[in-house]
PDB file of C-alpha atoms in Angstrom:
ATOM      1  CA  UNK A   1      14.081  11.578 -22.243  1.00  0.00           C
ATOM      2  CA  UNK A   2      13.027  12.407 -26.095  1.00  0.00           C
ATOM      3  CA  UNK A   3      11.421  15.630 -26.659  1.00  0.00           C
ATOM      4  CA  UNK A   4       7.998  15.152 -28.420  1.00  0.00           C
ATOM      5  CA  UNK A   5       5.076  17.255 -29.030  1.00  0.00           C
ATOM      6  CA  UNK A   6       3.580  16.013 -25.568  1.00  0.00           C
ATOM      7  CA  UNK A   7       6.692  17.524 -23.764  1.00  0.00           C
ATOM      8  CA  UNK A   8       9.647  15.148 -22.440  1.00  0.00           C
ATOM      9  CA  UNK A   9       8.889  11.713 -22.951  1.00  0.00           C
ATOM     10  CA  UNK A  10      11.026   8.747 -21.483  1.00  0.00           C
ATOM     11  CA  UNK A  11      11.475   5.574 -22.915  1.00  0.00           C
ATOM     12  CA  UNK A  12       8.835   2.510 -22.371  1.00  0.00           C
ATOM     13  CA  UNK A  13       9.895   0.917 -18.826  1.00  0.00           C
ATOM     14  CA  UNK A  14       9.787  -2.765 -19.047  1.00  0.00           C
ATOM     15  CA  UNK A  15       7.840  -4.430 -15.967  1.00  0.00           C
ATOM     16  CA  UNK A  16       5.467  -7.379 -15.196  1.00  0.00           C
ATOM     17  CA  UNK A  17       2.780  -4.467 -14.944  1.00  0.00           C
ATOM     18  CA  UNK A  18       1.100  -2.171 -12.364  1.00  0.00           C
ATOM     19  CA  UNK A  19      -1.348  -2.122  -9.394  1.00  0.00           C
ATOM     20  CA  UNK A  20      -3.701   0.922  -7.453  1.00  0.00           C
ATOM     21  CA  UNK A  21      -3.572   1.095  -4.020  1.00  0.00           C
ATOM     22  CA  UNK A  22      -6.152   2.701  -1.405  1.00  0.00           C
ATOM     23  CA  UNK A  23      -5.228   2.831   1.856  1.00  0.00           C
ATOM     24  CA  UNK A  24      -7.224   5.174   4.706  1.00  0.00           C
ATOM     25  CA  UNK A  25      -5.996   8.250   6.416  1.00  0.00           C
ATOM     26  CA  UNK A  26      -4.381   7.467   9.866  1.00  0.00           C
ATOM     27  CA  UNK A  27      -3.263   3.916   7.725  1.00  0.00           C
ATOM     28  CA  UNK A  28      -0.001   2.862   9.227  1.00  0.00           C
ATOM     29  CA  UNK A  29       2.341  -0.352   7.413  1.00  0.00           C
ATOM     30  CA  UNK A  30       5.170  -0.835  10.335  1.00  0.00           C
ATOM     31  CA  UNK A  31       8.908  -1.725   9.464  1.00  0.00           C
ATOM     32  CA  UNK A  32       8.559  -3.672   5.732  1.00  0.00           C
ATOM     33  CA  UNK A  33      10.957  -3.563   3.222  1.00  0.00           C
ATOM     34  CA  UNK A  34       9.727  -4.063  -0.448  1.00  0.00           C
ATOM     35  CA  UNK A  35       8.801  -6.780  -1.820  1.00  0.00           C
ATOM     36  CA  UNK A  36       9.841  -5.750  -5.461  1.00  0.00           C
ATOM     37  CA  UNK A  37      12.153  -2.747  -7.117  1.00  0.00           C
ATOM     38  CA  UNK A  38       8.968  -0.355  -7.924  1.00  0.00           C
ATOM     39  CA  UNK A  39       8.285   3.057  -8.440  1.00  0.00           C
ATOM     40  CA  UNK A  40       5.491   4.444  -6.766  1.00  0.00           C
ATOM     41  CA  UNK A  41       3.163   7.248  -7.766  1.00  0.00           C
ATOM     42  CA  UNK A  42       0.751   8.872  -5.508  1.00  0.00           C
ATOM     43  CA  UNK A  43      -2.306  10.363  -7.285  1.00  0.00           C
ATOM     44  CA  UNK A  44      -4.198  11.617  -4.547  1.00  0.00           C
ATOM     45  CA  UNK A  45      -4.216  11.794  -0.867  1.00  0.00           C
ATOM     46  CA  UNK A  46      -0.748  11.930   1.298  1.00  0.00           C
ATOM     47  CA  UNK A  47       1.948  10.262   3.548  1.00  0.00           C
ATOM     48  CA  UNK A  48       4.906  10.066   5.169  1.00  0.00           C
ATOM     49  CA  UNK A  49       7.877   7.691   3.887  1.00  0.00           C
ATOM     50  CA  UNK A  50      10.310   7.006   7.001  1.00  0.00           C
ATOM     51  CA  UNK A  51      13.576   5.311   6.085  1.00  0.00           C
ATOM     52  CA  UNK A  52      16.210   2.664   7.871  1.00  0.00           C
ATOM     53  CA  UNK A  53      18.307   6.191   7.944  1.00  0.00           C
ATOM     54  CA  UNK A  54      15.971   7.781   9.992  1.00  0.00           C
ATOM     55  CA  UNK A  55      14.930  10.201   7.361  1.00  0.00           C
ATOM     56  CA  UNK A  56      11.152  11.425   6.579  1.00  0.00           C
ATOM     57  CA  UNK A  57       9.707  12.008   3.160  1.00  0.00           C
ATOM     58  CA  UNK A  58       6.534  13.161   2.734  1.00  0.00           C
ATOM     59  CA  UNK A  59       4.886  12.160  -0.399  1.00  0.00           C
ATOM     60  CA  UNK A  60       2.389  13.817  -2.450  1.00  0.00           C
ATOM     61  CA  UNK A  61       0.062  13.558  -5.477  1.00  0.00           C
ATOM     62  CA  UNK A  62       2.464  13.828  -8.619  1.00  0.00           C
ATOM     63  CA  UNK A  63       5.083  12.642  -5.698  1.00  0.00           C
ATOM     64  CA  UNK A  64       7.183   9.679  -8.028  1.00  0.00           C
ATOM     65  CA  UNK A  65       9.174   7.291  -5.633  1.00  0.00           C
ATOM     66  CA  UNK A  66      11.943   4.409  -6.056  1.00  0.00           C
ATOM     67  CA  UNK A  67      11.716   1.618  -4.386  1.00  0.00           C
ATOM     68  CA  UNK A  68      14.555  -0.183  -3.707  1.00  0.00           C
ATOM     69  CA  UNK A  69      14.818  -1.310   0.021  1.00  0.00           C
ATOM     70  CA  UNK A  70      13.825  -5.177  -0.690  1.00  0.00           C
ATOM     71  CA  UNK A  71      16.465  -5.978   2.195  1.00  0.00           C
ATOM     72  CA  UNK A  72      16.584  -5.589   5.548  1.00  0.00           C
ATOM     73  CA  UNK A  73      14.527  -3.586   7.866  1.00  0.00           C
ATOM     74  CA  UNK A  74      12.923  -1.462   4.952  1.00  0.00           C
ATOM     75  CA  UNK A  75      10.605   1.345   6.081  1.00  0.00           C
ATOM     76  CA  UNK A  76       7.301   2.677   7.489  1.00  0.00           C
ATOM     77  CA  UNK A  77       4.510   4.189   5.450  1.00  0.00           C
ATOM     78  CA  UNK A  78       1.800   6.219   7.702  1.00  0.00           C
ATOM     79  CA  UNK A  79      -1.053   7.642   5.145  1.00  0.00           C
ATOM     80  CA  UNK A  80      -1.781  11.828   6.846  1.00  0.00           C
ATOM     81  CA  UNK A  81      -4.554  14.318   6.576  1.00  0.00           C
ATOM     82  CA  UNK A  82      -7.917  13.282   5.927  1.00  0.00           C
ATOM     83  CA  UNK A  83      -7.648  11.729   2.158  1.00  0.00           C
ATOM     84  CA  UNK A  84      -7.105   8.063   1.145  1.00  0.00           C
ATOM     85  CA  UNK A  85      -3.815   7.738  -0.500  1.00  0.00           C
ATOM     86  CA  UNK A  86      -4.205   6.225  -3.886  1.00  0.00           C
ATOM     87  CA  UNK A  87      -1.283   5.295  -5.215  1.00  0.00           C
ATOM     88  CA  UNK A  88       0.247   3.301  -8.234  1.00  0.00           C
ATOM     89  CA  UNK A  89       3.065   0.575  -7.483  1.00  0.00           C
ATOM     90  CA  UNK A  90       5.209  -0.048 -10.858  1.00  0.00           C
ATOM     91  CA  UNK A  91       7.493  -2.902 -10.558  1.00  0.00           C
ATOM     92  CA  UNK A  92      10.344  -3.007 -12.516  1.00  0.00           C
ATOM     93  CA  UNK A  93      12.026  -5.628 -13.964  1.00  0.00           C
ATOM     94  CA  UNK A  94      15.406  -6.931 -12.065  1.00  0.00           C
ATOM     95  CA  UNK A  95      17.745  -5.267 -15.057  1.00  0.00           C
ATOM     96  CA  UNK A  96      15.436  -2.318 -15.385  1.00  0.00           C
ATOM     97  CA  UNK A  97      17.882   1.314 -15.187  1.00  0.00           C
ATOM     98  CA  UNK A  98      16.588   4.855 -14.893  1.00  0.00           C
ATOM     99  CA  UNK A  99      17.772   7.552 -16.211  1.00  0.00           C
TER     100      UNK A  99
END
């Protein structure tokens, strides 16, 4: 991260672009893993993120995920409250680090 006049900045991500999502409260996407290494930013609306591991994240607007379980059984996504989630999927590209 560089320090700018706009506050921390990171460095230009390189992907093959980005997509919105909009999915309706009480939404529910069973076991899937990812298709892609993403990050995934909710603006609006929120869910629940529940792992191979067994563990639950909640996600929120601002929320920023990682992406990374293209193998195996992958995870369930179940959209809560009343809000659609709207959300933007990043894909990264295969050599693509974060900090």
């Amino acid at each position: 991260m560089n320090q700018s006049r706009h506050g921390l900045v990171s460095r230009l991500f390189r992907g093959p672009g980005f997509d919105l999502h909009r999915q309706s409260p009480g939404h529910s996407f069973e076991w899937h893993p990812a298709p892609k290494r993403q990050l995934i930013v909710t603006i609006s609306g929120e869910a629940e993120i529940e792992c191979g591991d067994g563990q639950v994240l909640k996600v929120r607007p601002g929320v920023i995920q990682l992406m990374e379980d293209t193998k195996g059984r992958g995870h369930i996504t179940r959209v809560l409250g009343t809000e659609d989630r709207v959300s933007i999927f990043m894909p990264l590209a295969d050599d693509e680090r974060l900090p």
